[in-house]
XYZ file of C-alpha atoms in Angstrom:
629
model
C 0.000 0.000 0.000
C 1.191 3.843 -0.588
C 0.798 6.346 1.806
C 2.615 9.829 2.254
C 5.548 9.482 0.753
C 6.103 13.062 1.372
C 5.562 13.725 4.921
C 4.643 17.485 4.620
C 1.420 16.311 2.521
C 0.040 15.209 5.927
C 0.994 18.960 6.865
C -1.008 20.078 4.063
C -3.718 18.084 5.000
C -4.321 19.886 7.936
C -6.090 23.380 9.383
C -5.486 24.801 12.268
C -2.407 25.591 14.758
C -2.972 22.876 17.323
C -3.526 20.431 14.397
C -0.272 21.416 12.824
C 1.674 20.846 16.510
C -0.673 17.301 16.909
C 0.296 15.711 13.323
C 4.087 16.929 13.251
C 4.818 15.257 16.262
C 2.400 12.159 15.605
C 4.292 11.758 12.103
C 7.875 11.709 14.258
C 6.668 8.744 15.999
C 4.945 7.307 13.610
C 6.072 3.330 13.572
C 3.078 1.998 11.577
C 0.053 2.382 8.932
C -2.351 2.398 12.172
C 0.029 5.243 13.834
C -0.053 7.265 10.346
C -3.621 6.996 10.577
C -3.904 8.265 13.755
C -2.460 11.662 13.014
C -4.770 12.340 10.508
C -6.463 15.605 12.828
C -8.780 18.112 11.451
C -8.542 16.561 8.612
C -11.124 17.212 5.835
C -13.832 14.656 4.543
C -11.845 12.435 2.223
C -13.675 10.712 -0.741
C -12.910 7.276 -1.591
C -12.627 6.382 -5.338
C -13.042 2.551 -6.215
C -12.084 1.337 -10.083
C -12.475 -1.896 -11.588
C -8.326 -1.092 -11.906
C -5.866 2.051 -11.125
C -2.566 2.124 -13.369
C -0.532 4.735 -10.816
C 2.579 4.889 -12.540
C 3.878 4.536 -8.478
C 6.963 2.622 -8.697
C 6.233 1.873 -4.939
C 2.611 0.955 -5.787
C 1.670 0.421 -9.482
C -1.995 -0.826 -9.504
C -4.581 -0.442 -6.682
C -8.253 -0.997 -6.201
C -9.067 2.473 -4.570
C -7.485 5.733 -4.063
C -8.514 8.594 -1.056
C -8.411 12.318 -2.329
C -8.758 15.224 0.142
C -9.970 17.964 -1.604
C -7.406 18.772 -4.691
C -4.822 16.047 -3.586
C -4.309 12.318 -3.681
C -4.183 10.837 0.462
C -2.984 7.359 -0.274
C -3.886 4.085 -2.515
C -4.044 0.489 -2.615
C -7.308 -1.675 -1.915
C -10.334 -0.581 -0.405
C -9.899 -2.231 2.780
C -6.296 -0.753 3.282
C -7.182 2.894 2.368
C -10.065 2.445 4.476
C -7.527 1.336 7.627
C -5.315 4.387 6.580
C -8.391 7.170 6.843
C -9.661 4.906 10.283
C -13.007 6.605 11.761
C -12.589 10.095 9.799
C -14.793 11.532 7.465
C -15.014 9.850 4.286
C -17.308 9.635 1.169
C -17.099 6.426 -0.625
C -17.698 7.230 -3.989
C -18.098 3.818 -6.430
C -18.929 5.976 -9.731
C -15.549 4.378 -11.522
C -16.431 0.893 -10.036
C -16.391 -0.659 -13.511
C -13.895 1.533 -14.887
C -9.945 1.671 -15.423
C -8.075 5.204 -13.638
C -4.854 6.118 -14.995
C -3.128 9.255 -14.280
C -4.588 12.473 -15.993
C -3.533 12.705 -19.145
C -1.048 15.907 -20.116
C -1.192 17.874 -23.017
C 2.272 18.728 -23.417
C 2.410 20.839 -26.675
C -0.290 22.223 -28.518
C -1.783 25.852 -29.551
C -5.029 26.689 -28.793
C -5.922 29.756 -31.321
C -4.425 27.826 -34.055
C -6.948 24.729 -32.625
C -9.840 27.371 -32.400
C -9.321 28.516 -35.699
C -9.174 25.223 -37.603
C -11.754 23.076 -35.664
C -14.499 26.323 -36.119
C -14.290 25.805 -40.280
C -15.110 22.998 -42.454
C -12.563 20.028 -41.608
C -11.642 17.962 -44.695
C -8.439 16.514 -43.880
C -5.877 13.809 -44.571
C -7.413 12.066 -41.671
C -10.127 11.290 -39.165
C -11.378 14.211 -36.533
C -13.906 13.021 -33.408
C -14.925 15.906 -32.164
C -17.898 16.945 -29.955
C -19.664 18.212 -32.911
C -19.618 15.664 -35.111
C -17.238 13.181 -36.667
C -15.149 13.813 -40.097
C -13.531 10.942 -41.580
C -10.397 11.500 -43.735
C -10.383 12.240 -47.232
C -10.516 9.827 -50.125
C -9.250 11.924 -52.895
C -9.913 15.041 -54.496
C -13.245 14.348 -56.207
C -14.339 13.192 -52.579
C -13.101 16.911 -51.266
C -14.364 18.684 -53.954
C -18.196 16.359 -53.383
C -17.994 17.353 -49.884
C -17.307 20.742 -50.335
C -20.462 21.435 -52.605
C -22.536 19.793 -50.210
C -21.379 22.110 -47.250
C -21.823 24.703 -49.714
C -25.544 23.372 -50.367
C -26.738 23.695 -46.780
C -25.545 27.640 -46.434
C -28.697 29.934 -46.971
C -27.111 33.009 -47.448
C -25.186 33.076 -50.258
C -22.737 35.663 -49.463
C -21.940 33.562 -46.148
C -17.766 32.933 -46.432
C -16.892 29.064 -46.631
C -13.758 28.223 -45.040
C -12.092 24.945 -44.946
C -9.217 23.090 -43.524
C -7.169 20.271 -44.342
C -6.581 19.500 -47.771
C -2.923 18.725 -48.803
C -1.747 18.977 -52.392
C 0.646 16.253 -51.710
C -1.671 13.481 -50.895
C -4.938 14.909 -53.397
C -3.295 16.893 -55.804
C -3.034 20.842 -56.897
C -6.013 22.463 -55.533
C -7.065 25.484 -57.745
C -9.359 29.174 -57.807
C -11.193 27.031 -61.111
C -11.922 24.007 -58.106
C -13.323 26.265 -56.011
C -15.318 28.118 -58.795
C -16.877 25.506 -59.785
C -18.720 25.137 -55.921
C -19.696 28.555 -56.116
C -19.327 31.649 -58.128
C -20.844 33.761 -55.758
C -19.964 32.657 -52.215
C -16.577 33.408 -51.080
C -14.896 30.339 -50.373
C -11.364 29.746 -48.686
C -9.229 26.225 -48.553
C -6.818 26.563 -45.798
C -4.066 23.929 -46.060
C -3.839 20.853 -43.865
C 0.086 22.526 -43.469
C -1.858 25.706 -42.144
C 0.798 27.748 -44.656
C -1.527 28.490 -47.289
C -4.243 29.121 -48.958
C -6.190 28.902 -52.021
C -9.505 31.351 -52.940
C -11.958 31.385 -55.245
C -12.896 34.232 -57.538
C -15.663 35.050 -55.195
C -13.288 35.475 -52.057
C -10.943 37.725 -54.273
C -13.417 39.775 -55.340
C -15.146 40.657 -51.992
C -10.955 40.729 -50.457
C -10.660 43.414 -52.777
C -7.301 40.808 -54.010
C -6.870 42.215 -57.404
C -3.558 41.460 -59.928
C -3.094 44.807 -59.640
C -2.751 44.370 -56.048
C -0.675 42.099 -55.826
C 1.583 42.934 -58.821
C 2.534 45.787 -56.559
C 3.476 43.188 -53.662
C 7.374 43.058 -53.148
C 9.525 40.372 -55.194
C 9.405 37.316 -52.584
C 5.217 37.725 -52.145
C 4.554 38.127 -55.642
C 6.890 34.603 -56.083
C 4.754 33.061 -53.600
C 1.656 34.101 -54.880
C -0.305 32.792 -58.228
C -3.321 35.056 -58.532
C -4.823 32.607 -61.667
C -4.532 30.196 -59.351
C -5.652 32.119 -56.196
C -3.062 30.268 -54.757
C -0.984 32.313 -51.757
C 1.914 30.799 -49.380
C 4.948 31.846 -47.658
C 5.284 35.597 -48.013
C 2.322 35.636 -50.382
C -0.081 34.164 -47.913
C 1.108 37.555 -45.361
C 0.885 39.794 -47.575
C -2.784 38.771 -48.740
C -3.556 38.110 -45.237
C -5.100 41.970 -44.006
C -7.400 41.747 -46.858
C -9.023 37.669 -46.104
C -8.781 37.689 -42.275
C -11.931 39.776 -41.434
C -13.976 37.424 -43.206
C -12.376 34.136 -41.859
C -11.898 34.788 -38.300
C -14.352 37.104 -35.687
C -14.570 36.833 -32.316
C -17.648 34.829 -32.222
C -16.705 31.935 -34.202
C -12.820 31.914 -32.340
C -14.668 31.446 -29.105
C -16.703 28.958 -30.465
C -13.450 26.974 -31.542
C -12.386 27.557 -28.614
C -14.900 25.806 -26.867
C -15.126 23.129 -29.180
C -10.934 22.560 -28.848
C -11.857 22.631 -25.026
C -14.589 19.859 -25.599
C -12.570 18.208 -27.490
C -9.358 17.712 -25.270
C -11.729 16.894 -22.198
C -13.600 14.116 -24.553
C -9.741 12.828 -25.370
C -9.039 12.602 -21.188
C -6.526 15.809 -20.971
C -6.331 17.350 -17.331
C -3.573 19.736 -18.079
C -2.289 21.161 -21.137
C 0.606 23.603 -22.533
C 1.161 25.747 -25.602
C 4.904 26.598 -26.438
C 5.695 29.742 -28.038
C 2.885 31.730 -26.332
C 0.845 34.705 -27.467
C 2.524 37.780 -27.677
C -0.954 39.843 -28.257
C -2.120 40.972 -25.210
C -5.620 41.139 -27.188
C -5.978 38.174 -28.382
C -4.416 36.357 -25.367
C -7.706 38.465 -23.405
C -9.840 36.405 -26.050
C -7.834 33.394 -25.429
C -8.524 33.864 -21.633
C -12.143 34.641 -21.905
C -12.538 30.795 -22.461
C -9.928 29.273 -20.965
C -9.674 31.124 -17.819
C -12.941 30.366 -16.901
C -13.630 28.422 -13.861
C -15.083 25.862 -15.712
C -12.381 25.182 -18.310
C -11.933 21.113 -17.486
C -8.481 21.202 -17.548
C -5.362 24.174 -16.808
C -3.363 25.201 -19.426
C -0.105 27.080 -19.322
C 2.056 28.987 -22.198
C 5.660 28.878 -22.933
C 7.149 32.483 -24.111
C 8.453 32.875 -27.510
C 11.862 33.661 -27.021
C 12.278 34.297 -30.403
C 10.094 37.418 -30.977
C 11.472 38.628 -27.591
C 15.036 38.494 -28.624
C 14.337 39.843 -31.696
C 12.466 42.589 -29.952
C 15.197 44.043 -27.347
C 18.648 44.483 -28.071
C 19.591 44.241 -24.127
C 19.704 41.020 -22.506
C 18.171 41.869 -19.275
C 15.566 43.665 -21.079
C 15.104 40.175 -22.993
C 14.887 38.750 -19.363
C 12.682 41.610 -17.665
C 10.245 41.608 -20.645
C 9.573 37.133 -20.608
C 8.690 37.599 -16.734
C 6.600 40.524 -17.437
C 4.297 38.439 -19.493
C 3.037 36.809 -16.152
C 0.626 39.290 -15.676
C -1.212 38.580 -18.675
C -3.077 35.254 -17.419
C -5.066 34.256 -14.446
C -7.447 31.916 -13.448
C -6.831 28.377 -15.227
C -4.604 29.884 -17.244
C -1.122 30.960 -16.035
C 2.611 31.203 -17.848
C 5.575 28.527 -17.310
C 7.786 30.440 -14.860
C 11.759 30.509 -16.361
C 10.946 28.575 -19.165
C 11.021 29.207 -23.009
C 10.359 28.311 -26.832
C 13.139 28.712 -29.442
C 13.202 27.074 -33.044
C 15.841 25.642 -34.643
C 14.880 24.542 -38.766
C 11.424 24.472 -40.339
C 8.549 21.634 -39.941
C 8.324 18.203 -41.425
C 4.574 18.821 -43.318
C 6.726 21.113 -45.488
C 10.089 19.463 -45.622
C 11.816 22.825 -44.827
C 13.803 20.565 -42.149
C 17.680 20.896 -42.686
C 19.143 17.606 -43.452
C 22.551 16.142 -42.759
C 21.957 14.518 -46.737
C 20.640 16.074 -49.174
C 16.709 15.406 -49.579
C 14.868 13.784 -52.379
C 13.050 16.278 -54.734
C 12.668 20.115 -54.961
C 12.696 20.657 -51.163
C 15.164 22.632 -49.231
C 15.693 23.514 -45.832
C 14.917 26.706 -43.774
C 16.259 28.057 -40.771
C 13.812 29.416 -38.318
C 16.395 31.288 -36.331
C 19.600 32.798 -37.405
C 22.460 31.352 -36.267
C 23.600 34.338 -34.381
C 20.005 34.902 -33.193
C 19.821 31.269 -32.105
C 23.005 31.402 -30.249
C 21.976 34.764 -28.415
C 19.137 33.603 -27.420
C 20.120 30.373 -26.653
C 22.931 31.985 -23.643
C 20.612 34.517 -22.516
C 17.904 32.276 -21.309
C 20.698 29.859 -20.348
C 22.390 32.010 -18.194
C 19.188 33.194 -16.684
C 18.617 29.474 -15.548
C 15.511 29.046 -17.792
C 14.517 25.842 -19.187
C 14.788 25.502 -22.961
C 12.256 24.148 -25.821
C 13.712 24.020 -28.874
C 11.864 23.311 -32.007
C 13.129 20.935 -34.149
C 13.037 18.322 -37.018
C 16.353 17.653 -39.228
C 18.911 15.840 -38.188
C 21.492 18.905 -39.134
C 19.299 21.283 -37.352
C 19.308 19.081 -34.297
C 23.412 19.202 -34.952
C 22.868 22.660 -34.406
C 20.886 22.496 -30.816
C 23.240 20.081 -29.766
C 26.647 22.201 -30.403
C 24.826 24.783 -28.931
C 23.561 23.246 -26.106
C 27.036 21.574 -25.413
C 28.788 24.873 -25.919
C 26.872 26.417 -23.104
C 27.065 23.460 -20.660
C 30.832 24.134 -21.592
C 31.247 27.606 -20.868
C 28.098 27.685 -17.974
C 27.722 24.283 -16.606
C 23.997 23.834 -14.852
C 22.783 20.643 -13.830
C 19.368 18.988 -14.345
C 18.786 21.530 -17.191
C 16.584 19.749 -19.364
C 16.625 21.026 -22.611
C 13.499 19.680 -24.724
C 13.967 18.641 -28.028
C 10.450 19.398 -29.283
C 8.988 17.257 -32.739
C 12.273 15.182 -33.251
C 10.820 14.096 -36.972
C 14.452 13.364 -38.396
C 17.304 12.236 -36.308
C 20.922 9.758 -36.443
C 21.219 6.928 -34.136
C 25.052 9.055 -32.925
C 22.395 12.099 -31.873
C 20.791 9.873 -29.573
C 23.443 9.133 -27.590
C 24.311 12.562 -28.013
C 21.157 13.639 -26.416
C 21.601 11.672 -23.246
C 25.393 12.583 -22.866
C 24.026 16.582 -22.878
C 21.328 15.747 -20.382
C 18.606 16.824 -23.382
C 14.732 15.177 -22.886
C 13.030 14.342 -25.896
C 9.339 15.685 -27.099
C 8.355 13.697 -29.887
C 5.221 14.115 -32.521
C 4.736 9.786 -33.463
C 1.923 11.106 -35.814
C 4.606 11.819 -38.233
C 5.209 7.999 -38.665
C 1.375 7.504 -38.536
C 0.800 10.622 -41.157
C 3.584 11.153 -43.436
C 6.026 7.854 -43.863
C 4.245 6.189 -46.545
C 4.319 9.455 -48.766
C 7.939 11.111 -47.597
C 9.534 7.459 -48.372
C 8.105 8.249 -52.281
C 9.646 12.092 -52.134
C 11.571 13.875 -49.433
C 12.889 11.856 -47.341
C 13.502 8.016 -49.092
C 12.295 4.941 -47.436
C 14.744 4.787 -44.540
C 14.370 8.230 -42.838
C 10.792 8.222 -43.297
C 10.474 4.657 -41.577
C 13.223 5.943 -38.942
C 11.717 9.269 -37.861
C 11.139 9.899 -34.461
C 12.835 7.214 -33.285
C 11.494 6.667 -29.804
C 13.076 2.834 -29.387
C 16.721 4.414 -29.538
C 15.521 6.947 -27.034
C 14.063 4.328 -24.875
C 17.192 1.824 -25.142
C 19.466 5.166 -24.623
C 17.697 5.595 -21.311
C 16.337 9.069 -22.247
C 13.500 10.461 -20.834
C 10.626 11.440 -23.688
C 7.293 12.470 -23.904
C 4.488 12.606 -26.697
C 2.644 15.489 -27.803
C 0.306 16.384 -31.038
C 0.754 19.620 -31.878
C -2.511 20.296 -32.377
C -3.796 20.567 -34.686
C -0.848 19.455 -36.372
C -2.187 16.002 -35.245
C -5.310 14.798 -33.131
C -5.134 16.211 -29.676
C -5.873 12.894 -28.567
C -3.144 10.926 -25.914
C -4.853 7.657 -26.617
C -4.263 7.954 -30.368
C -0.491 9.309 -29.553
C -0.229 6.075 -27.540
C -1.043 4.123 -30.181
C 1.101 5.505 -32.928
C 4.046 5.371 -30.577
C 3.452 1.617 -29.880
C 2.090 0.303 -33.147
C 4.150 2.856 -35.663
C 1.491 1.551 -38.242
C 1.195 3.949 -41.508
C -1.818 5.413 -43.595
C -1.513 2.442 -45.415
C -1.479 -0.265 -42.811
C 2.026 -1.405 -43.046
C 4.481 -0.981 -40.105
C 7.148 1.590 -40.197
C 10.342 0.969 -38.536
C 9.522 -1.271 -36.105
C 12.154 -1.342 -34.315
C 11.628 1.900 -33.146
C 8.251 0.910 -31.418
C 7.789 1.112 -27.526
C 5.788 -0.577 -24.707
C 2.295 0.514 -24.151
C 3.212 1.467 -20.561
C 5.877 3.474 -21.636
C 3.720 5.375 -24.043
C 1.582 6.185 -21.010
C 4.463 7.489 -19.332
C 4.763 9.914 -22.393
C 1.493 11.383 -22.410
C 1.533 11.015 -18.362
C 4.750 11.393 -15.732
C 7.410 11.875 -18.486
C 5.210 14.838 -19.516
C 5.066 16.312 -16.281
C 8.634 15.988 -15.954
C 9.273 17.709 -19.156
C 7.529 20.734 -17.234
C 9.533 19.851 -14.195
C 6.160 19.351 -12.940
C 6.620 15.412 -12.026
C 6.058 16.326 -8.066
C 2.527 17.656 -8.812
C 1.656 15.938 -11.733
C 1.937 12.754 -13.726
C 0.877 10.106 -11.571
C -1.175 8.772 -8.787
C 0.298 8.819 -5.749
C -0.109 10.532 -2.277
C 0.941 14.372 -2.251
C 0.458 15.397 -5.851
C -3.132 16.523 -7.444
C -5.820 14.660 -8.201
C -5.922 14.354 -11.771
C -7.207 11.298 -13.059
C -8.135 9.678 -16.712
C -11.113 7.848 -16.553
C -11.376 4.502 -19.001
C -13.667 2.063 -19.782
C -10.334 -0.326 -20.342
C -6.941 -0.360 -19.537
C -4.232 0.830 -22.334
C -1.670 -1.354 -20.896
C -3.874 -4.643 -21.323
C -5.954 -4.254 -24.380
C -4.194 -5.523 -28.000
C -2.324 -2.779 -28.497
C -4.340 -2.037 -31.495
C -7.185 -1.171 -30.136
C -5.683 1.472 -27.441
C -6.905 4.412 -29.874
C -10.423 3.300 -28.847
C -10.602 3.129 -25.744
C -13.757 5.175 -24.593
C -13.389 8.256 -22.372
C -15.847 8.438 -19.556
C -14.133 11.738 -17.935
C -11.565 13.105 -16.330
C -10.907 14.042 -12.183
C -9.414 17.226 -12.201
C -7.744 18.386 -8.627
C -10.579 16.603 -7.127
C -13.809 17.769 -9.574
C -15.290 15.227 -11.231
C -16.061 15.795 -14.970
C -18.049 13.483 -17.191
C -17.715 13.891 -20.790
C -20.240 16.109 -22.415
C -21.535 17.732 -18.793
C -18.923 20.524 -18.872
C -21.146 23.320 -18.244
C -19.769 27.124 -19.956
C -19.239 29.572 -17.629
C -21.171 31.926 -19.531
C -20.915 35.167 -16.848
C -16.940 35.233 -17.551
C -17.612 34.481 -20.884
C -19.595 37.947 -21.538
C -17.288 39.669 -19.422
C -14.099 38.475 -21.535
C -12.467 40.882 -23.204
C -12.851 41.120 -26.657
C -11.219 43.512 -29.116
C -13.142 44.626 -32.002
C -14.133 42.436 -34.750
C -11.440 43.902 -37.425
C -8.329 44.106 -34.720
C -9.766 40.704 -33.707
C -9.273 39.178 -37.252
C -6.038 40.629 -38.047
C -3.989 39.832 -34.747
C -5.461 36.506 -34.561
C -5.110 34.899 -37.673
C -0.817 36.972 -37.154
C -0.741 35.157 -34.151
C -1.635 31.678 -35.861
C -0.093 32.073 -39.011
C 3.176 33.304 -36.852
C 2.710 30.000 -34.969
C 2.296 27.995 -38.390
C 5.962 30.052 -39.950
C 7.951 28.900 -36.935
C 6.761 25.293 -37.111
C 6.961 25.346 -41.026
């Protein structure tokens, strides 16, 4: 049986002076479970939580039968009748609502970004693959003609013709060019905008240029670089050209109404998927939209907390001093409240581009016309790099080629050189393309590991054709080395760069099965537990939040996952449907679908006006979308 590992939990536990005297000095002579129990004085009603099973992730414990909460925190586990010993005559509920379900520790969303989320999940998803969300379910695209069918359908059902149609999803690598003639053939008088599954472009019709007021005059006068990335037959616009057409498209694409309600369907979402606690890297840097951002997540009854990681590279770009670099990242503390709140001395930095466009930088050269991009400048990288470094911060780093991961490691080992710290943990966020020498590379530097295993899932079947050849597309993230290496990773999505979905994460990391059924790289699989370990405890840890966070055992919060079966004992297979009932979240328990809206702090949000609203957010998530592509 576990019970209070930490002793200063029973502390906690606690109210009142005399109370405080009483349990110190019982837990000094405590000799037994029966004396522990004993000192348990003014303690609060405890509730009692039975389960068919409990995974706890405890090394000292690792299944139980019941586990005791007190308020937000978890009092002790093991089976019924020996948390019932530990609690003795005290107040207790015994609560037998998980009975025939399976509690693991609350899931962690470790990386993802909600206004990006909010803005995809609120238009028309036709993607490469399947979405569940509370709304409805969209399965993934067959081909083109199937996009283009579904697309005139959704255009069908719209009543007023002027309405804008925006979707999301559709990659020209998997269906084909998409064209302004596609789209004009759905409508010729409703404005209609196809937002690429990469997020980094888009393609209008001739009803959406029109009403943009996008004319070839207009962008004829664009510099050199946008008018190269721009194709106004086509209405095709990426890269520079996708900015530069951006002030005229975003006030009829994004408003504040229909970013809350993606919002709120993102927040659905991630509750239906189990997450208790999530984290977007690279924070907002608009104070505005971050107030829209809060007006739904800071609510009381957001399901889960979620925390943001600056963006030390607009900050470095931004001040010239260091300090000021410094002052200006704290600052930014102010800006949340409620269940949202920023990652004290901690920080986002990008090294090359993302693997959906293959602008990674590659030790070889790549196969096709793709080439890689720097995110950072070397210089810029390196600046930034020793300023947060020799502030003490904590370091994500953004990452997918195996030379750009040559560069975070030189730079990592050239400050570790010059500043030595200990227990640093640097993250090495995506890890898409790597060499088995980096690995051990990693674990000599002290470097953690944040891997995307959708990449495998998403991308191997096609990047094996172009890109990347058969062998780095099968190798990429290789979490087996990692695991053999003895280096500490965890799983995130990205969303919605992938499902926001830990169960589905699990399963790509432990299956590593493609699009197209076949297994890629299989020797890079892991163990179901140790996927939950990467969506659980090694994602807390990646936080340095493994003493609150991560598993179930007596101290830390009670967040729990609530299952109908349990990941570590089904055919692996079949972990990606496993059905959600909930979530426990620091002691509140949440079904799915009875998360009520706090719709009081909602109104009283603050909202900027419906043009400013447009134009920052869709900067915001197109910034986002530049530094991860």
């Amino acid at each position: 049986m576990s019970y209070f590992p930490r002793r200063h939990f029973l502390k906690m536990a606690l109210t009142g002076s005399t109370a405080m005297v009483l349990a110190n000095r019982a837990i000094a002579q405590a000799t037994s479970l029966s004396d522990v129990g004993a000192a348990i004085i003014g303690i609060d009603t405890a509730t009692i939580f039975v389960a068919r099973e409990i995974v706890t992730l405890d090394p000292e414990q690792p299944t139980a039968q019941a586990v005791a909460i007190v308020n937000d925190r978890v009092l002790a586990s093991g089976t019924l009748e020996e948390v019932q010993v530990l609690i003795g005559d005290r107040p207790h509920d015994l609560d037998r609502t998980f009975e025939d379900h399976v509690i693991v520790p609350g899931f962690i969303a470790q990386h993802d970004h909600p206004i990006l989320a909010g803005l995809t999940m609120s238009s028309l998803i036709l993607s490469i693959e399947d979405w569940d969300l509370p709304d409805g379910n969209t399965t993934a695209l067959e081909d083109k003609d199937d996009f283009m069918t579904r697309l005139a359908k959704a255009e069908s059902e719209l009543s007023d013709p002027s309405e804008p149609l925006l979707t999301w999803g559709y990659h020209a690598a998997f269906y084909g060019p998409l064209t302004r003639s596609d789209l004009d053939s759905i409508s010729g008088e409703r404005p209609i905008f196809a937002w690429a599954r990469s997020c980094h472009e888009f393609v209008l019709n001739s009803a959406a240029l029109s009403k943009a007021g996008v004319t070839k005059e207009l962008v004829e006068s664009w510099s050199e670089s946008e008018q190269s990335q721009s194709n106004f037959e086509d209405g095709h616009f990426w890269e520079q050209g996708l900015f530069a057409v951006l002030p005229n498209i975003a006030p009829m694409i994004a408003n504040p109404d229909k970013f809350r309600s993606g919002l709120l369907t993102m927040r659905d979402y991630m509750h239906a998927k189990g997450v208790t606690f999530g984290n977007e890297p690279g924070g907002i840097l608009a104070k505005p939209i971050q107030d829209a951002v809060n007006a739904v997540m800071s609510a009381p009854s957001m399901p889960f907390r979620w925390t943001f990681i600056p963006d030390g590279k607009s900050l470095v770009a931004t001040y010239e001093n260091d300090a000021d670099v410094i002052q200006q990242t704290k600052a930014l503390v102010d800006w949340y409240g409620g269940m949202t709140s920023m990652v004290s001395d901690s920080v986002k930095l990008f090294s090359d581009g993302a693997i959906y466009s293959l602008a990674i930088q590659l030790r070889d050269p790549p196969i096709g016309d793709y080439h890689g991009e720097w995110m950072m400048d070397k210089d810029a990288f390196e600046r930034a790099f020793r300023v947060y470094w020799d502030a003490g911060y904590q370091i994500h780093v953004h990452v997918n080629g195996d030379a750009g991961l040559d560069r975070v490691l030189n730079t990592l080992e050239d400050n570790l050189l010059r500043n030595p710290r200990f227990d640093h943990r640097t993250v090495i966020v995506h890890f898409a393309v790597s060499a088995p020498d980096q690995v051990d590379r990693i674990r000599r530097l002290g470097a953690i590991v944040s891997a995307n295993p959708y990449y495998v899932t998403a991308l191997s079947d096609r990047y094996g054709e172009t890109g990347l050849g058969s062998d780095r597309a099968d190798q990429m993230v290789r979490l087996g080395d990692l695991d053999r290496a003895g280096v500490s990773w965890s799983l995130h999505s990205d969303m919605p760069m992938a499902p926001g979905d830990p169960l589905f994460l699990m399963w790509c990391a432990v299956n590593r099965v493609t699009s197209s059924g076949r297994v890629a790289g299989g020797n890079q699989k892991v163990s179901a537990e140790e996927a939950l370990r990467g969506v659980t405890i090694n994602a807390a840890y990646s936080h340095h939040l493994e003493d609150e966070l991560g598993s179930i055992e007596p101290g830390k919060l009670a967040n729990f996952t609530i299952l109908e079966e349990n990941p570590l004992a089904v055919d692996p297979m079949a972990i990606k449907a496993i059905v959600v009932w909930g979530t426990v979240m620091e002691g509140r328990v949440q079904k799915v679908g009875e998360v009520s809206v706090d719709e009081a702090r909602l109104n009283n949000g603050v909202i900027p006006s419906e043009s400013e609203f447009a134009k920052q957010a869709l900067n915001h998530a197109l910034s986002v979308v530049h530094n991860h592509l």
